[in-house]
Amino acid sequence: MTNTKTNLRYFILAALFAALTAVCSWISVPLPFTPVPINLATLAVFMAGGLLGSRYGLLAECVYVLCGGFGLPVFAGFRGGPSVLVGATGGFIVGYLVCALVVGILVEKIYKAGLDGTRRIILVIISLAAGLFCCYALGMVWFMHLTGSGLIEGLMGCVVPFLIGDGLKIALATVLIDRLRGFNLI
């Protein structure tokens, strides 16, 4: 494929992953004790970074955040607009950008190194966890700033209730990334 065709292909894939992030954001469960809902958005973010790499994974999440920032209802609860980005969940949404970038950088290095199966899988899991940590950190710090919460309240409202679900998303994303990269589908 020529460079132009390859770039066009990745731009289209970035747009599709932005849409996938929106759809996964809509699949959400509100929690009564925190304004942060459980949703599948991080699964799409992991996939964007892990399959498209740092450049196009970040582009996909930039498109998602910009669409939501301009008012399209792409965020959890079919919400959009700048008020969501500066609200209690805004740090997590911005964290998607950093997560996709970190995951993309690390996963690119893993697959370029040509590592064997088990070692590669473990490193992909660590890469996704590192991206998730960045998302958690940005989201929790922003949440604590807005609500005046301390570290314990931030952890209990923004991290602890989500650990099991995010662990399952990491497991699923690892399998999908490894399978799709292994078959050169992306």
Short mmCIF file of C-alpha atoms in Angstrom, two decimals:
data_model
loop_
_atom_site.label_atom_id
_atom_site.label_comp_id
_atom_site.label_asym_id
_atom_site.label_seq_id
_atom_site.Cartn_x
_atom_site.Cartn_y
_atom_site.Cartn_z
CA MET A 1 0.00 0.00 0.00
CA THR A 2 1.19 3.49 -0.70
CA ASN A 3 1.77 5.91 2.14
CA THR A 4 -1.33 7.94 1.19
CA LYS A 5 -3.54 4.86 1.22
CA THR A 6 -2.06 3.74 4.53
CA ASN A 7 -2.63 7.16 6.10
CA LEU A 8 -6.20 7.28 4.79
CA ARG A 9 -6.82 3.81 6.17
CA TYR A 10 -5.59 4.86 9.62
CA PHE A 11 -7.59 8.12 9.54
CA ILE A 12 -10.71 6.07 8.83
CA LEU A 13 -9.84 3.62 11.59
CA ALA A 14 -9.26 6.52 14.00
CA ALA A 15 -12.73 7.86 13.17
CA LEU A 16 -14.22 4.41 13.73
CA PHE A 17 -12.47 4.08 17.08
CA ALA A 18 -13.75 7.53 18.09
CA ALA A 19 -17.25 6.26 17.30
CA LEU A 20 -16.56 3.02 19.18
CA THR A 21 -15.50 5.06 22.23
CA ALA A 22 -18.80 6.96 22.05
CA VAL A 23 -20.84 3.75 21.82
CA CYS A 24 -18.89 2.21 24.70
CA SER A 25 -19.43 5.39 26.75
CA TRP A 26 -23.18 5.07 26.26
CA ILE A 27 -23.10 1.59 27.79
CA SER A 28 -22.97 2.86 31.34
CA VAL A 29 -24.26 2.19 34.82
CA PRO A 30 -24.55 5.15 37.20
CA LEU A 31 -23.43 4.60 40.78
CA PRO A 32 -25.33 6.23 43.65
CA PHE A 33 -22.23 7.31 45.59
CA THR A 34 -20.19 8.95 42.82
CA PRO A 35 -20.86 11.02 39.69
CA VAL A 36 -18.45 8.72 37.81
CA PRO A 37 -20.42 5.95 36.05
CA ILE A 38 -19.23 2.49 35.15
CA ASN A 39 -18.90 2.34 31.36
CA LEU A 40 -17.02 0.53 28.63
CA ALA A 41 -15.17 3.56 27.24
CA THR A 42 -11.77 2.50 28.56
CA LEU A 43 -12.08 -0.75 26.59
CA ALA A 44 -12.35 1.29 23.38
CA VAL A 45 -9.47 3.52 24.47
CA PHE A 46 -7.27 0.48 25.13
CA MET A 47 -8.16 -0.90 21.72
CA ALA A 48 -7.48 2.40 19.96
CA GLY A 49 -4.01 2.74 21.46
CA GLY A 50 -3.19 -0.95 21.23
CA LEU A 51 -4.28 -1.43 17.62
CA LEU A 52 -3.75 1.98 16.03
CA GLY A 53 -0.59 2.92 17.89
CA SER A 54 0.24 6.13 19.67
CA ARG A 55 -0.34 8.55 16.79
CA TYR A 56 -3.69 7.31 15.50
CA GLY A 57 -4.93 6.02 18.85
CA LEU A 58 -4.42 9.51 20.26
CA LEU A 59 -6.09 10.98 17.17
CA ALA A 60 -9.13 8.74 17.71
CA GLU A 61 -9.53 9.92 21.28
CA CYS A 62 -8.94 13.57 20.31
CA VAL A 63 -11.80 13.28 17.80
CA TYR A 64 -13.99 11.73 20.51
CA VAL A 65 -13.20 14.46 23.07
CA LEU A 66 -13.59 17.27 20.52
CA CYS A 67 -16.94 15.92 19.33
CA GLY A 68 -18.16 15.78 22.91
CA GLY A 69 -16.68 19.16 23.73
CA PHE A 70 -18.56 20.72 20.84
CA GLY A 71 -21.82 19.32 22.17
CA LEU A 72 -22.35 16.00 20.42
CA PRO A 73 -23.84 13.54 22.94
CA VAL A 74 -20.92 11.11 22.88
CA PHE A 75 -20.17 11.00 26.62
CA ALA A 76 -21.76 8.69 29.20
CA GLY A 77 -25.47 9.34 29.68
CA PHE A 78 -25.69 10.70 26.10
CA ARG A 79 -24.20 13.97 27.30
CA GLY A 80 -21.94 16.42 25.54
CA GLY A 81 -20.65 19.96 25.76
CA PRO A 82 -17.93 21.82 27.61
CA SER A 83 -19.78 21.50 30.92
CA VAL A 84 -19.09 17.76 30.89
CA LEU A 85 -15.38 18.32 30.25
CA VAL A 86 -15.09 20.70 33.19
CA GLY A 87 -17.41 18.60 35.37
CA ALA A 88 -16.61 15.76 37.75
CA THR A 89 -15.87 13.23 34.98
CA GLY A 90 -13.89 15.62 32.77
CA GLY A 91 -10.53 14.48 34.10
CA PHE A 92 -11.29 10.91 33.09
CA ILE A 93 -12.37 11.97 29.62
CA VAL A 94 -9.15 13.95 29.15
CA GLY A 95 -7.37 10.94 30.65
CA TYR A 96 -8.51 8.90 27.65
CA LEU A 97 -6.09 10.93 25.53
CA VAL A 98 -3.13 10.12 27.77
CA CYS A 99 -4.24 6.50 28.13
CA ALA A 100 -4.39 5.96 24.36
CA LEU A 101 -1.00 7.64 23.92
CA VAL A 102 0.72 5.61 26.66
CA VAL A 103 -0.85 2.33 25.54
CA GLY A 104 0.05 3.09 21.92
CA ILE A 105 3.68 3.88 22.68
CA LEU A 106 4.19 0.82 24.86
CA VAL A 107 2.32 -1.68 22.69
CA GLU A 108 4.13 -0.44 19.56
CA LYS A 109 7.47 -1.18 21.28
CA ILE A 110 6.32 -4.62 22.41
CA TYR A 111 5.30 -5.73 18.92
CA LYS A 112 8.34 -4.18 17.24
CA ALA A 113 10.54 -6.15 19.63
CA GLY A 114 9.01 -9.41 18.35
CA LEU A 115 8.59 -10.92 21.81
CA ASP A 116 7.20 -14.43 22.34
CA GLY A 117 3.58 -15.15 23.36
CA THR A 118 3.54 -15.22 27.18
CA ARG A 119 6.07 -12.45 27.64
CA ARG A 120 4.28 -10.31 25.05
CA ILE A 121 0.88 -10.85 26.73
CA ILE A 122 2.24 -9.90 30.16
CA LEU A 123 3.80 -6.73 28.75
CA VAL A 124 0.58 -5.78 26.95
CA ILE A 125 -1.32 -6.20 30.24
CA ILE A 126 1.24 -3.98 31.98
CA SER A 127 0.95 -1.42 29.17
CA LEU A 128 -2.83 -1.27 29.48
CA ALA A 129 -2.54 -0.98 33.26
CA ALA A 130 -0.08 1.90 32.84
CA GLY A 131 -2.50 3.69 30.52
CA LEU A 132 -5.35 3.09 32.96
CA PHE A 133 -3.24 4.42 35.82
CA CYS A 134 -2.71 7.68 33.89
CA CYS A 135 -6.45 7.94 33.25
CA TYR A 136 -7.24 7.24 36.91
CA ALA A 137 -4.65 9.78 38.07
CA LEU A 138 -5.97 12.60 35.88
CA GLY A 139 -9.58 11.78 36.64
CA MET A 140 -9.12 11.46 40.36
CA VAL A 141 -7.03 14.62 40.72
CA TRP A 142 -9.64 16.61 38.77
CA PHE A 143 -12.47 15.05 40.79
CA MET A 144 -10.69 15.88 44.07
CA HIS A 145 -10.08 19.44 42.90
CA LEU A 146 -13.73 20.01 41.99
CA THR A 147 -15.25 18.33 45.02
CA GLY A 148 -12.67 19.30 47.62
CA SER A 149 -12.25 15.60 48.45
CA GLY A 150 -9.17 14.09 50.00
CA LEU A 151 -7.12 11.20 48.68
CA ILE A 152 -9.15 8.48 50.42
CA GLU A 153 -12.47 9.93 49.19
CA GLY A 154 -11.01 10.26 45.70
CA LEU A 155 -9.83 6.67 45.66
CA MET A 156 -13.13 5.35 47.03
CA GLY A 157 -15.22 7.38 44.58
CA CYS A 158 -13.06 7.19 41.46
CA VAL A 159 -10.83 4.12 41.56
CA VAL A 160 -11.75 1.29 43.94
CA PRO A 161 -15.30 0.64 42.61
CA PHE A 162 -13.92 0.35 39.07
CA LEU A 163 -10.90 -1.92 39.59
CA ILE A 164 -12.60 -5.27 38.93
CA GLY A 165 -14.42 -4.07 35.81
CA ASP A 166 -11.32 -2.36 34.47
CA GLY A 167 -9.33 -5.52 35.13
CA LEU A 168 -11.82 -7.45 33.01
CA LYS A 169 -11.56 -4.78 30.28
CA ILE A 170 -7.77 -5.10 30.35
CA ALA A 171 -8.07 -8.89 29.98
CA LEU A 172 -10.49 -8.62 27.04
CA ALA A 173 -8.50 -5.85 25.35
CA THR A 174 -5.28 -7.86 25.72
CA VAL A 175 -6.79 -10.85 23.96
CA LEU A 176 -8.32 -8.72 21.20
CA ILE A 177 -5.16 -6.67 20.63
CA ASP A 178 -2.98 -9.76 20.48
CA ARG A 179 -5.34 -11.62 18.13
CA LEU A 180 -5.93 -8.71 15.78
CA ARG A 181 -2.27 -7.70 15.66
CA GLY A 182 -1.26 -11.35 15.21
CA PHE A 183 -3.47 -11.75 12.15
CA ASN A 184 -2.40 -8.38 10.75
CA LEU A 185 -6.03 -7.33 10.43
CA ILE A 186 -5.21 -3.79 11.47
#
